[in-house]
mmCIF file of C-alpha atoms in Angstrom:
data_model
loop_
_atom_site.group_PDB
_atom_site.id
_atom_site.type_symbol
_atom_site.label_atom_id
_atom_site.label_comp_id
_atom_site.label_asym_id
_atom_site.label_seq_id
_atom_site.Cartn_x
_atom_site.Cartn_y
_atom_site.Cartn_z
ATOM 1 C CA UNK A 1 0.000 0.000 0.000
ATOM 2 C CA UNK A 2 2.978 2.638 0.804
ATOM 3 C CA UNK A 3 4.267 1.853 -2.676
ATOM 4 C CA UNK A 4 0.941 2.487 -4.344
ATOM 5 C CA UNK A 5 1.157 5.817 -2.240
ATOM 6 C CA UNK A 6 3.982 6.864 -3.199
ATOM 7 C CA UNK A 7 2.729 6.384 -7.128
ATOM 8 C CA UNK A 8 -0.557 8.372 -6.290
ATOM 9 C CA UNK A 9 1.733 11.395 -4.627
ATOM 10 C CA UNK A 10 4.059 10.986 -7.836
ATOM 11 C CA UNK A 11 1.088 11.653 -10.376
ATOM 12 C CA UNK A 12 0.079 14.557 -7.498
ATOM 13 C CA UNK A 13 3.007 16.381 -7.915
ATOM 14 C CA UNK A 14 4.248 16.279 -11.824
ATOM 15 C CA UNK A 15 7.101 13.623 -11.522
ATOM 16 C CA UNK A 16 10.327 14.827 -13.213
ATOM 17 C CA UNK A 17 12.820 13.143 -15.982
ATOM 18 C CA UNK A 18 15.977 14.854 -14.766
ATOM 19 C CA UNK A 19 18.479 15.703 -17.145
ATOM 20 C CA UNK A 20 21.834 14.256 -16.943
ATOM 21 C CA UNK A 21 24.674 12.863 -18.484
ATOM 22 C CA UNK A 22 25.016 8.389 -19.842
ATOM 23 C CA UNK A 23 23.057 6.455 -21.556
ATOM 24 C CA UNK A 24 20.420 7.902 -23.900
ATOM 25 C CA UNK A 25 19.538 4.240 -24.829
ATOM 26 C CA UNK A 26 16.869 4.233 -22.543
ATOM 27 C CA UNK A 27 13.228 5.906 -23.740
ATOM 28 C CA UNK A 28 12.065 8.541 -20.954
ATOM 29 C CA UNK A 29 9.635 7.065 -18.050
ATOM 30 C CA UNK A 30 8.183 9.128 -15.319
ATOM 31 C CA UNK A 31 8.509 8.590 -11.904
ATOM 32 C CA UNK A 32 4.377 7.447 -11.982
ATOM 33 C CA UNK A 33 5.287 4.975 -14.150
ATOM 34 C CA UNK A 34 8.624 3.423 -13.091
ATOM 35 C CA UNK A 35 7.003 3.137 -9.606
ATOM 36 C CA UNK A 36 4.350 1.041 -11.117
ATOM 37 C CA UNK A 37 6.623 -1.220 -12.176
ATOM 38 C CA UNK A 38 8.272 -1.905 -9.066
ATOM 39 C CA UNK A 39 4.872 -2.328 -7.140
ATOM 40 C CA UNK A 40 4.372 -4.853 -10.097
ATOM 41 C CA UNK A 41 7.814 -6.730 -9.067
ATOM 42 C CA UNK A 42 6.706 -6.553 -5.495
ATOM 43 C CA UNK A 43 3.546 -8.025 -5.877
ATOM 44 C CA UNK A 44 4.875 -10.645 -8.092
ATOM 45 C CA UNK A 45 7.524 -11.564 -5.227
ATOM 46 C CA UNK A 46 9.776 -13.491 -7.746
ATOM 47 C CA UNK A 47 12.931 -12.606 -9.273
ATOM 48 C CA UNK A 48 13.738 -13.334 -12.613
ATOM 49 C CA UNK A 49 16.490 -15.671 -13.220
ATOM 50 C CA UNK A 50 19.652 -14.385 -12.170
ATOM 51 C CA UNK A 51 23.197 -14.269 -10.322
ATOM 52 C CA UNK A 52 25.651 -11.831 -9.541
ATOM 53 C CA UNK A 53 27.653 -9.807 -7.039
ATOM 54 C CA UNK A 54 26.365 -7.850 -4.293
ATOM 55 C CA UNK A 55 28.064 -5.159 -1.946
ATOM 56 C CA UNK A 56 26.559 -4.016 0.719
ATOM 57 C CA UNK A 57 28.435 -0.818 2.429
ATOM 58 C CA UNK A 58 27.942 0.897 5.830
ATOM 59 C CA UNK A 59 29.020 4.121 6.828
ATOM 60 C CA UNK A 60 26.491 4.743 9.986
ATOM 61 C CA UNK A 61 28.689 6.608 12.381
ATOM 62 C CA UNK A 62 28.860 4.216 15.106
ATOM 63 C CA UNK A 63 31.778 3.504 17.407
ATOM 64 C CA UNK A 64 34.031 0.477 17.257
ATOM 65 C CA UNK A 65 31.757 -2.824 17.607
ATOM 66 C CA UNK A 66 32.610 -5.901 19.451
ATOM 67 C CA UNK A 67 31.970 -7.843 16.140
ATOM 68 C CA UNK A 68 34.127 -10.711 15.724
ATOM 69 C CA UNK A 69 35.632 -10.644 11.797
ATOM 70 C CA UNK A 70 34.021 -12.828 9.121
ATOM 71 C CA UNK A 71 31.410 -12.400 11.136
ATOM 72 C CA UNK A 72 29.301 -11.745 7.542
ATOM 73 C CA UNK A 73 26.166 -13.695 8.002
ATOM 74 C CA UNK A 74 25.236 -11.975 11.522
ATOM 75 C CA UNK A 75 23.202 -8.660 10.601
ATOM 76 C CA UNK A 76 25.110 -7.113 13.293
ATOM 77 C CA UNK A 77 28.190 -7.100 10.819
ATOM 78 C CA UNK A 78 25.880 -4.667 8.607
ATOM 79 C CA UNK A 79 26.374 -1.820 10.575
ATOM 80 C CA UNK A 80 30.006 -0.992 9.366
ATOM 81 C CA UNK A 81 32.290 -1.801 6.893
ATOM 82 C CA UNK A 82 31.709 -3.522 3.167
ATOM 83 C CA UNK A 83 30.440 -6.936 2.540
ATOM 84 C CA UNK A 84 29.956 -9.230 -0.397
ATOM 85 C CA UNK A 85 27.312 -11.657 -1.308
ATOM 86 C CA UNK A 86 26.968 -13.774 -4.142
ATOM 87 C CA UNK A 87 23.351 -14.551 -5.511
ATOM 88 C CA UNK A 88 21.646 -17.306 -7.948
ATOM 89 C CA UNK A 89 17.949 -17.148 -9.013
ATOM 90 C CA UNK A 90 17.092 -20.228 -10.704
ATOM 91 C CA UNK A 91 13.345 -19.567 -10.906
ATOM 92 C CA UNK A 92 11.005 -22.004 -9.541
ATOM 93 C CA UNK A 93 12.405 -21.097 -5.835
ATOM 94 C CA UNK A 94 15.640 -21.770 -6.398
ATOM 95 C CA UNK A 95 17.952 -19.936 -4.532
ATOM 96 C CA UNK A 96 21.657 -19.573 -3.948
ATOM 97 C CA UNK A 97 23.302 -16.990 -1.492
ATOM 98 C CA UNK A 98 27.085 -16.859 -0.814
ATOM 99 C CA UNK A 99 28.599 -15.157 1.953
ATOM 100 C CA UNK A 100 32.830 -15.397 1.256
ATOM 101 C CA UNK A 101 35.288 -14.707 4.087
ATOM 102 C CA UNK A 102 38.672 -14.592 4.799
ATOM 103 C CA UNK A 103 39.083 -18.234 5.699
ATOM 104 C CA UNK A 104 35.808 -19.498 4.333
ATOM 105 C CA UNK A 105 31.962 -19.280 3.139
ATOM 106 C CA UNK A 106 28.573 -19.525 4.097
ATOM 107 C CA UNK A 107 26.366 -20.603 1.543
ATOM 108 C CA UNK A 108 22.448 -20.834 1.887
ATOM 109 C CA UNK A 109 20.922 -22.919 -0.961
ATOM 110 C CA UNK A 110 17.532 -24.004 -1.845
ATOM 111 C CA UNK A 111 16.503 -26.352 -4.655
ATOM 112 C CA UNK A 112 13.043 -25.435 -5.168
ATOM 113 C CA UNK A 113 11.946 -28.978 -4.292
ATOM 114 C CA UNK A 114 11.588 -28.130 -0.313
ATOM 115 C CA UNK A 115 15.066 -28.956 0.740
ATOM 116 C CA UNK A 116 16.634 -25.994 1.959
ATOM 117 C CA UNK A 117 20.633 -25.943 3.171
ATOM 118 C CA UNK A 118 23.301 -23.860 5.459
ATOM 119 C CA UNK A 119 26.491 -24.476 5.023
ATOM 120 C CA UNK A 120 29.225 -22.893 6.796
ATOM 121 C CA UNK A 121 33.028 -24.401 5.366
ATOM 122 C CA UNK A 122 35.097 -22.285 8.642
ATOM 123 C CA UNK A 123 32.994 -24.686 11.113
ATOM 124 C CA UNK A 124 32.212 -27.410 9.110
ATOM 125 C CA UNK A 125 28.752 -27.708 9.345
ATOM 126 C CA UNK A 126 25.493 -28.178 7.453
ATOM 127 C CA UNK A 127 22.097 -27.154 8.901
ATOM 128 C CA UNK A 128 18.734 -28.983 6.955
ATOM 129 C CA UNK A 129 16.126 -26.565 7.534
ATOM 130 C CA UNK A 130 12.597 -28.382 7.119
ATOM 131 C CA UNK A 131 9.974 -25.656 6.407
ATOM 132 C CA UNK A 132 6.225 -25.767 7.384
ATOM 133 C CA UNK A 133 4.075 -28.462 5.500
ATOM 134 C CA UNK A 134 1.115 -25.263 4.423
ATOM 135 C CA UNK A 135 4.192 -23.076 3.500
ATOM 136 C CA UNK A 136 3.413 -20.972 0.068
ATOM 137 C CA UNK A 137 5.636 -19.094 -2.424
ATOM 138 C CA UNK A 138 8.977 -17.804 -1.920
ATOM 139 C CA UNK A 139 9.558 -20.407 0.621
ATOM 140 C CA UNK A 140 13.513 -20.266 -0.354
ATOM 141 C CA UNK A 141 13.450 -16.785 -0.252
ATOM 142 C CA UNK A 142 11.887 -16.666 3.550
ATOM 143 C CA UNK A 143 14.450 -19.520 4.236
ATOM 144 C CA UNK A 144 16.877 -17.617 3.364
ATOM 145 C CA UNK A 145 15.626 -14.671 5.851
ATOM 146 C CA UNK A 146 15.860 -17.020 8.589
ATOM 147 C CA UNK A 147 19.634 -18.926 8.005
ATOM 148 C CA UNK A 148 21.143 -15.454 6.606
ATOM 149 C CA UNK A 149 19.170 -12.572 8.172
ATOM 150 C CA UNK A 150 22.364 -10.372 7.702
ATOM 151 C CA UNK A 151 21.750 -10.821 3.859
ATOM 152 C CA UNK A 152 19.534 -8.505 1.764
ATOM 153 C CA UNK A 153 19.650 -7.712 -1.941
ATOM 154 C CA UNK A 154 18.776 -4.159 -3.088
ATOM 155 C CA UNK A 155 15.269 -5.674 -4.286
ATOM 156 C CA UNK A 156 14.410 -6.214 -0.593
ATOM 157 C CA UNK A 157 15.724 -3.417 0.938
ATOM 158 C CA UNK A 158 14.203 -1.158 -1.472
ATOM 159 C CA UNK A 159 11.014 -2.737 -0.596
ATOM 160 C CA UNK A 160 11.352 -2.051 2.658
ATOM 161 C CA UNK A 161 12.358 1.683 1.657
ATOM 162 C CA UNK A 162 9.650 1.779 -0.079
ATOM 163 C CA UNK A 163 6.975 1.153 3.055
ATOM 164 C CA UNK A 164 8.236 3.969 4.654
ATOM 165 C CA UNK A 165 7.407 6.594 1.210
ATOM 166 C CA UNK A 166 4.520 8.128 0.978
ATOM 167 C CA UNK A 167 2.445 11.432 -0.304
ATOM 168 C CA UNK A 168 5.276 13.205 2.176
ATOM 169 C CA UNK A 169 7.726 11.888 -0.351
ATOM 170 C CA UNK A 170 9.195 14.328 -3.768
ATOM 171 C CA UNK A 171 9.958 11.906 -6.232
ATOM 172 C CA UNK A 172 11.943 12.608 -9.331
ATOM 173 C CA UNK A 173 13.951 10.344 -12.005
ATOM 174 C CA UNK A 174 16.989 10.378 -13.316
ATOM 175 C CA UNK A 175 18.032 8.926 -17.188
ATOM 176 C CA UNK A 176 21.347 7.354 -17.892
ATOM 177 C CA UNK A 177 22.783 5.441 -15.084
ATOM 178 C CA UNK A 178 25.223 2.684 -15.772
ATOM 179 C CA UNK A 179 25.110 0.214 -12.799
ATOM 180 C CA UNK A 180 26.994 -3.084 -13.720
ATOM 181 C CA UNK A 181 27.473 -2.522 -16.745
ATOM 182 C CA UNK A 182 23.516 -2.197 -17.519
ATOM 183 C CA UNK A 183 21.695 1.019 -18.554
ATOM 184 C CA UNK A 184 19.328 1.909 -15.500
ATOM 185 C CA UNK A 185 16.982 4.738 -14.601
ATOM 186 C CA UNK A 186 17.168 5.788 -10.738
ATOM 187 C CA UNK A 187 14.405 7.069 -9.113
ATOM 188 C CA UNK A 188 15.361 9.601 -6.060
ATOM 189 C CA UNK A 189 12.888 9.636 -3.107
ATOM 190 C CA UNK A 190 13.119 12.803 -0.956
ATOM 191 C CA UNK A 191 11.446 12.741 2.943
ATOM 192 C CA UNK A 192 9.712 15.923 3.236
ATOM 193 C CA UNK A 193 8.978 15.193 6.899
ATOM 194 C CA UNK A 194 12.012 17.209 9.034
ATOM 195 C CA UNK A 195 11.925 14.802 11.760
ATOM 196 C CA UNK A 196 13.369 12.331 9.111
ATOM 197 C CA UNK A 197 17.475 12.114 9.310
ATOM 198 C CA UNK A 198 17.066 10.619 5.663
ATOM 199 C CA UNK A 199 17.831 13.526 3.063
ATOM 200 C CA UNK A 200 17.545 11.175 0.134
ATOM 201 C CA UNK A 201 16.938 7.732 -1.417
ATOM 202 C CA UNK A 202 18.250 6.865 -4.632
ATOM 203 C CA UNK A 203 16.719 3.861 -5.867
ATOM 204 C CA UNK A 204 18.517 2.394 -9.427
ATOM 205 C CA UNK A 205 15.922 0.229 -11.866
ATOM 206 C CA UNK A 206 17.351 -2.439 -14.571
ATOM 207 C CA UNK A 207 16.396 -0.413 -17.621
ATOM 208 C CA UNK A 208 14.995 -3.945 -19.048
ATOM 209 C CA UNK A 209 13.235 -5.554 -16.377
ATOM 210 C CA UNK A 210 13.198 -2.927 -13.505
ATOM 211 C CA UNK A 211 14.907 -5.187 -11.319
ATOM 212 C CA UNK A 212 16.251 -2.668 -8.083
ATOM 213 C CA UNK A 213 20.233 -2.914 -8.812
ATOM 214 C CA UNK A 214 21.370 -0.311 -6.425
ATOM 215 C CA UNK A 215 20.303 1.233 -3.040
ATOM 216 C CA UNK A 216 21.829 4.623 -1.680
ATOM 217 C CA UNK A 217 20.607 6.404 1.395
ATOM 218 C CA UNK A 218 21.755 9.715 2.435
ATOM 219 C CA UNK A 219 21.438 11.075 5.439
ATOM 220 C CA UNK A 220 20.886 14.749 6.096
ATOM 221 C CA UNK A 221 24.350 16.945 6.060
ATOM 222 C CA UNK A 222 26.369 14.239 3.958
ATOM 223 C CA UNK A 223 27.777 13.734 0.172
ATOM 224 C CA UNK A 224 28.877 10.373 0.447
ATOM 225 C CA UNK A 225 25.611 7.412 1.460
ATOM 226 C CA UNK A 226 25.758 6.046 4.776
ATOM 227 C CA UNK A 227 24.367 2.830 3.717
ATOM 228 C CA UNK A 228 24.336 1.262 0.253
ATOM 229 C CA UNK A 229 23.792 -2.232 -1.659
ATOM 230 C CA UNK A 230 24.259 -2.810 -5.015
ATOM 231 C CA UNK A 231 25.537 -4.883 -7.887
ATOM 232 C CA UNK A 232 28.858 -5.028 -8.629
ATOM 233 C CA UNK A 233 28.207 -7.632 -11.306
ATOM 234 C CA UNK A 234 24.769 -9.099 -12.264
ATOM 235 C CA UNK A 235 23.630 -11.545 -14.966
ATOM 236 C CA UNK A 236 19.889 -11.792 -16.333
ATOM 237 C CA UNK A 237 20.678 -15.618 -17.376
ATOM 238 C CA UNK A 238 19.770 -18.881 -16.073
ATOM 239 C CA UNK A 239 22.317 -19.888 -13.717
ATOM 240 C CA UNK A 240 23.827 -23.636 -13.786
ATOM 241 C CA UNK A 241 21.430 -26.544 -11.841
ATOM 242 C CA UNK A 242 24.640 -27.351 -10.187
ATOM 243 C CA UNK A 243 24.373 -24.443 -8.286
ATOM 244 C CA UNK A 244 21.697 -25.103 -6.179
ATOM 245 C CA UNK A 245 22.866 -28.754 -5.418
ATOM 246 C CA UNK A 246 24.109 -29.657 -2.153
ATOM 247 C CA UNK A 247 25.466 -32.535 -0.044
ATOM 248 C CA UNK A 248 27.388 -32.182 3.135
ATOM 249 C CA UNK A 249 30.984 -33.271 2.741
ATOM 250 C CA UNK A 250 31.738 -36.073 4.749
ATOM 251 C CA UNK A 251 32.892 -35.699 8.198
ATOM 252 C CA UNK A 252 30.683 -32.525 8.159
ATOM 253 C CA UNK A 253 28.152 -32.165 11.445
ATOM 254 C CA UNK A 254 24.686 -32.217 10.114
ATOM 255 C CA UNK A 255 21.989 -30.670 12.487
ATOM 256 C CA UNK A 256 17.892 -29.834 11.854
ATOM 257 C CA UNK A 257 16.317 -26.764 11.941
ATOM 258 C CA UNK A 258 12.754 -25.620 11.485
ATOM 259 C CA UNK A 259 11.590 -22.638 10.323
ATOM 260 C CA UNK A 260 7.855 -22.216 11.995
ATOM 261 C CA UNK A 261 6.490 -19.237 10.023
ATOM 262 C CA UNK A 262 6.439 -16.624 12.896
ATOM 263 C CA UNK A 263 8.616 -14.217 11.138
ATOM 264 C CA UNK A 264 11.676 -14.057 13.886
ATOM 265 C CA UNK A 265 14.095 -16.486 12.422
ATOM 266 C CA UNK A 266 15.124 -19.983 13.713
ATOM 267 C CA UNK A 267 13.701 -21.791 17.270
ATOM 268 C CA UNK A 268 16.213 -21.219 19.910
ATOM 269 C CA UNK A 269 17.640 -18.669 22.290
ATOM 270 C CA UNK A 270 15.710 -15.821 22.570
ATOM 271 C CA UNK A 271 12.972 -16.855 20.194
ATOM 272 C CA UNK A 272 9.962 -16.822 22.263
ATOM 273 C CA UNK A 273 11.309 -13.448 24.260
ATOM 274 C CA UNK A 274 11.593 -11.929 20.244
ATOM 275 C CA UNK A 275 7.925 -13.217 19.799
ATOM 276 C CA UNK A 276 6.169 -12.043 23.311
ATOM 277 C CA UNK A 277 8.462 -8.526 22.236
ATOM 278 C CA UNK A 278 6.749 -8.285 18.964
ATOM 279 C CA UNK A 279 3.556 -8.501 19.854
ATOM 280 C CA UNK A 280 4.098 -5.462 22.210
ATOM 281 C CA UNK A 281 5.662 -3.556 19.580
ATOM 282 C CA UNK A 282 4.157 -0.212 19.716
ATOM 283 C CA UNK A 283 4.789 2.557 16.442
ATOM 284 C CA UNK A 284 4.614 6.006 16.337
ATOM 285 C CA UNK A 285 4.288 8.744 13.758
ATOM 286 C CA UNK A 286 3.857 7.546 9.929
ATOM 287 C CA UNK A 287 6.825 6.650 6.842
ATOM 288 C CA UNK A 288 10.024 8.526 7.101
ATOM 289 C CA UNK A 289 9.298 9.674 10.726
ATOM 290 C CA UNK A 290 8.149 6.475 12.027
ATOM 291 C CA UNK A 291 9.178 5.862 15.867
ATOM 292 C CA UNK A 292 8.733 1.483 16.674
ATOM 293 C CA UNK A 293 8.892 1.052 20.699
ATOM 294 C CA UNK A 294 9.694 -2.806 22.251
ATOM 295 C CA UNK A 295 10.347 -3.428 25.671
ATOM 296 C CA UNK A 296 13.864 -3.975 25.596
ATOM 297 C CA UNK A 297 16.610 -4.533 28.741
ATOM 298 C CA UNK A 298 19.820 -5.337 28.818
ATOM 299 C CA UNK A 299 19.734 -8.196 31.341
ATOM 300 C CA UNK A 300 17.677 -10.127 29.208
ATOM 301 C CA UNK A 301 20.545 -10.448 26.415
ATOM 302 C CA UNK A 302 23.363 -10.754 30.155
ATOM 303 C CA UNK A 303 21.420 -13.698 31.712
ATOM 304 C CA UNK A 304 21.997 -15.947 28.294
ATOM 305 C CA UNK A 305 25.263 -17.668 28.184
ATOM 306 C CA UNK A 306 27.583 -15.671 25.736
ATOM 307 C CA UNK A 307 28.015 -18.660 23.023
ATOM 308 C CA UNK A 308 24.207 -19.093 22.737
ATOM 309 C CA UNK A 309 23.907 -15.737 22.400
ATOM 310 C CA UNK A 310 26.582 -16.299 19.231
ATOM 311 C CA UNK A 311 24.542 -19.351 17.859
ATOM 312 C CA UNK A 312 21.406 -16.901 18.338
ATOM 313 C CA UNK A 313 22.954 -14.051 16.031
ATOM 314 C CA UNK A 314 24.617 -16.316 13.610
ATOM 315 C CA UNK A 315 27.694 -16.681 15.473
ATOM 316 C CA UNK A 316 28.324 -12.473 14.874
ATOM 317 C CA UNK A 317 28.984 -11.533 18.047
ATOM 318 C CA UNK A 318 27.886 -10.752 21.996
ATOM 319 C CA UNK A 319 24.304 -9.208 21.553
ATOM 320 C CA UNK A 320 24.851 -7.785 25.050
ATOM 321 C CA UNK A 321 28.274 -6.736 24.352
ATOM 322 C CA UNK A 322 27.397 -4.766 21.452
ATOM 323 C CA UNK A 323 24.606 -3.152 22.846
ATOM 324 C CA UNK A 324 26.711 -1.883 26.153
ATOM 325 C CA UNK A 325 29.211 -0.515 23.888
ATOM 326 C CA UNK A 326 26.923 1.463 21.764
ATOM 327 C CA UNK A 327 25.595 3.147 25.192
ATOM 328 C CA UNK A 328 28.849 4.007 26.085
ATOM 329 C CA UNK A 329 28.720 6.736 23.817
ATOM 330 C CA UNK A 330 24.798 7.440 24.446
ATOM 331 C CA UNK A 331 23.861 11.100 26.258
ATOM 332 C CA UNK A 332 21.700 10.721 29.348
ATOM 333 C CA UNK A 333 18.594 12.089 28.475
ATOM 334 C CA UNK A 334 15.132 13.392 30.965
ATOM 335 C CA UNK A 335 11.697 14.693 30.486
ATOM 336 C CA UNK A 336 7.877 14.280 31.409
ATOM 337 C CA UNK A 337 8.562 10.481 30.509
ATOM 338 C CA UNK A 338 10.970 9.735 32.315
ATOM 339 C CA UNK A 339 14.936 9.119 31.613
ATOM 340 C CA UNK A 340 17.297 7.324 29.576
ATOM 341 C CA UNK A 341 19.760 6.988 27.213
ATOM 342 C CA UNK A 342 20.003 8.170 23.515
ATOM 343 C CA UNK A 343 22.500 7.368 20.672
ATOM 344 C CA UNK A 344 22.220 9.059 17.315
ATOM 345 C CA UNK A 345 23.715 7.939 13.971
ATOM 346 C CA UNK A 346 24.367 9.805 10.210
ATOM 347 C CA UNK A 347 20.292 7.546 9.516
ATOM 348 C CA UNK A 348 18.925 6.002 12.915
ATOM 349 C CA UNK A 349 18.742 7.413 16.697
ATOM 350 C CA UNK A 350 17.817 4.998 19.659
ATOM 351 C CA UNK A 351 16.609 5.670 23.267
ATOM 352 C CA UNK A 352 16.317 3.100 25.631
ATOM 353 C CA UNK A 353 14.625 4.366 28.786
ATOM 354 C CA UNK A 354 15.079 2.967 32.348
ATOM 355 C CA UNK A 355 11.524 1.812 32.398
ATOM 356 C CA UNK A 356 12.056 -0.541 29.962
ATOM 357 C CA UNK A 357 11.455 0.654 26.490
ATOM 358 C CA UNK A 358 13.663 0.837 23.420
ATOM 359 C CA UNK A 359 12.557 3.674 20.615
ATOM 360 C CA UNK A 360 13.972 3.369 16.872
ATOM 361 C CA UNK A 361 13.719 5.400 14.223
ATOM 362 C CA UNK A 362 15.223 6.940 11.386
ATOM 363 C CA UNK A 363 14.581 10.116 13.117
ATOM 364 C CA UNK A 364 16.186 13.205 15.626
ATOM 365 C CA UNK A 365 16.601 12.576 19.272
ATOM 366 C CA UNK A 366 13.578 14.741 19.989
ATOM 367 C CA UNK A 367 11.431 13.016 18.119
ATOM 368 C CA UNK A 368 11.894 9.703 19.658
ATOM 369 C CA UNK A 369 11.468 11.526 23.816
ATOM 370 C CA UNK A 370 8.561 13.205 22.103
ATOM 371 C CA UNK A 371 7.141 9.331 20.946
ATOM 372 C CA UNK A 372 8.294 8.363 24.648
ATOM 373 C CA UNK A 373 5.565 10.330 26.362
ATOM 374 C CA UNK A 374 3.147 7.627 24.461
ATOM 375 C CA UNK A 375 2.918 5.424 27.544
#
């Protein structure tokens, strides 16, 4: 629905073709138009055959983060740095994801004929993840979700992008973009809403098939993106079968997983506390200035044993650890709602308060103590 908004507040306002400089290979499409095509791709919820290279880049802010390195699958390893994934769409719900370290990989691979694989070379293990028997489409895709949930392609964090855009949203589009090595239109979303630390989105579109190949956000005050994913190298071809064949190696350990549909990721530590937290989730304000409150303290994450903690994130790190050392560099904060701490980034602020309560948001301090005072 926020993507069919943002299409209504494009024909609104008189989307633009900006002129610029590449490609004039591609015929002119208005913003109205090239947002109807990704609400098409959306709805569809398939990509077309496929592989390539992904890089995902970071540039939040933060301080130093107890992350150990390779640490590539854990989506605590998103917040800094550059990362590379490999994809293969084979159609039919097969899917291929690749996650290379120093020392070794973590592949995720589906065949499309319900078995679904993790396999991680550094520790030498494969995890069989059985998926619900009513299960629907895209039942690699949501697989992958739960064995990789630091992965993400630009299509699916555009779509999330795109939930937050709205009639508060200028859209414009830009002709002759060259993303690897195909001709591609980018659409530019600009947050009207100045509670919003976003300045802009840039949002690049496969001038063939509209696939997203590239995803830049900018945050207010900067030249360079804070976050960005994007092709490096992409393919619109049917990718070998062999790819999305697997059998352990022998002398691998082989364990079971089961993915039960609730949204949250694999059974284990922390999975019911993630559940019972959900369904208090609270939100405040609307798209770019959206505010999401959980109860959230930091004993919960100190009274689980450090290494299940690991297993929990994907083996990136000390949940616990990473949160205290974000706070170190938090500002005590105070008003009608009580008191807290508060740690802003270049895109995202957070306030946890000492009743209890965590705020997010892609927003300014004040407007997350302003949300707090929703009790």
């Amino acid at each position: 629905m926020a993507a069919i908004a943002v299409v209504g507040a494009a024909v609104g306002t008189g989307p633009v073709i900006a002129a610029v400089q590449g490609d004039p290979s591609l015929p002119d499409r208005t913003a109205e138009q090239l947002l109807a095509e990704v609400v098409k791709a959306g709805r569809e919820h398939r990509p077309p055959v496929m592989s390539g290279t992904v890089v995902e880049t970071a540039s939040f802010g933060l301080p130093s983060l107890p992350i150990p390195s390779g640490a590539s699958s854990s989506p605590l390893s998103l917040l800094s740095g550059s990362h590379t994934m490999k994809v293969w769409y084979g159609g039919d719900d097969k899917v291929r994801l690749a996650l290379p370290g120093p020392m070794s990989e973590t592949d995720f691979i589906s065949d499309g004929k319900g078995a679904a694989w993790l396999w991680d070379s550094g520790k030498n293990t494969a995890t069989r993840y059985t998926l619900p028997p009513d299960a629907g489409k895209q039942d690699g895709a949501r697989a992958a979700r739960t064995a990789l949930p630091g992965a993400a392609t630009p299509g699916e964090v555009a779509a999330e992008l795109l939930k937050a855009a709205g009639p508060s949203t200028a859209v414009t589009v830009e002709n002759g973009q060259q993303i690897a090595g195909r001709a591609a239109y980018q659409l530019v979303l600009t947050p009207k809403d100045s509670a919003s630390l976003v300045k802009e989105v840039k949002l690049a579109l496969d001038g063939e098939n509209y696939i997203p190949l590239r995803v830049q956000v900018f945050a207010k005050g900067t030249a360079e993106p804070a976050f960005e994913v994007g092709f490096s190298q992409v393919t619109f071809s049917a990718p070998a079968p062999e790819n999305f064949a697997f059998t352990p190696p022998a002398g691998a350990k082989v364990e079971q997983q089961t993915i039960d549909g609730r949204g949250w990721g694999p059974k284990g530590v922390g999975h019911e506390a993630m559940n019972d937290g959900a369904k208090k989730l609270r939100t405040f304000g609307s798209g770019w200035a959206t505010v999401v409150e959980v109860p959230f303290s930091l004993s919960d994450l100190s009274r689980q044993q450090g290494d299940e903690r690991a297993k929990w994130r994907g083996g990136g790190g000390d949940p616990a650890q990473v949160a205290d050392s974000l706070l170190k560099s938090a500002k005590q904060v105070s008003g009608p709602w009580g008191s807290g701490r508060v740690l802003e980034s270049k895109l995202v602020s957070a306030l946890l308060t000492d009743d209890g309560r965590l705020l997010v948001g892609a927003v300014t301090p004040q407007a997350l103590t302003e949300a707090a005072g929703h009790k």
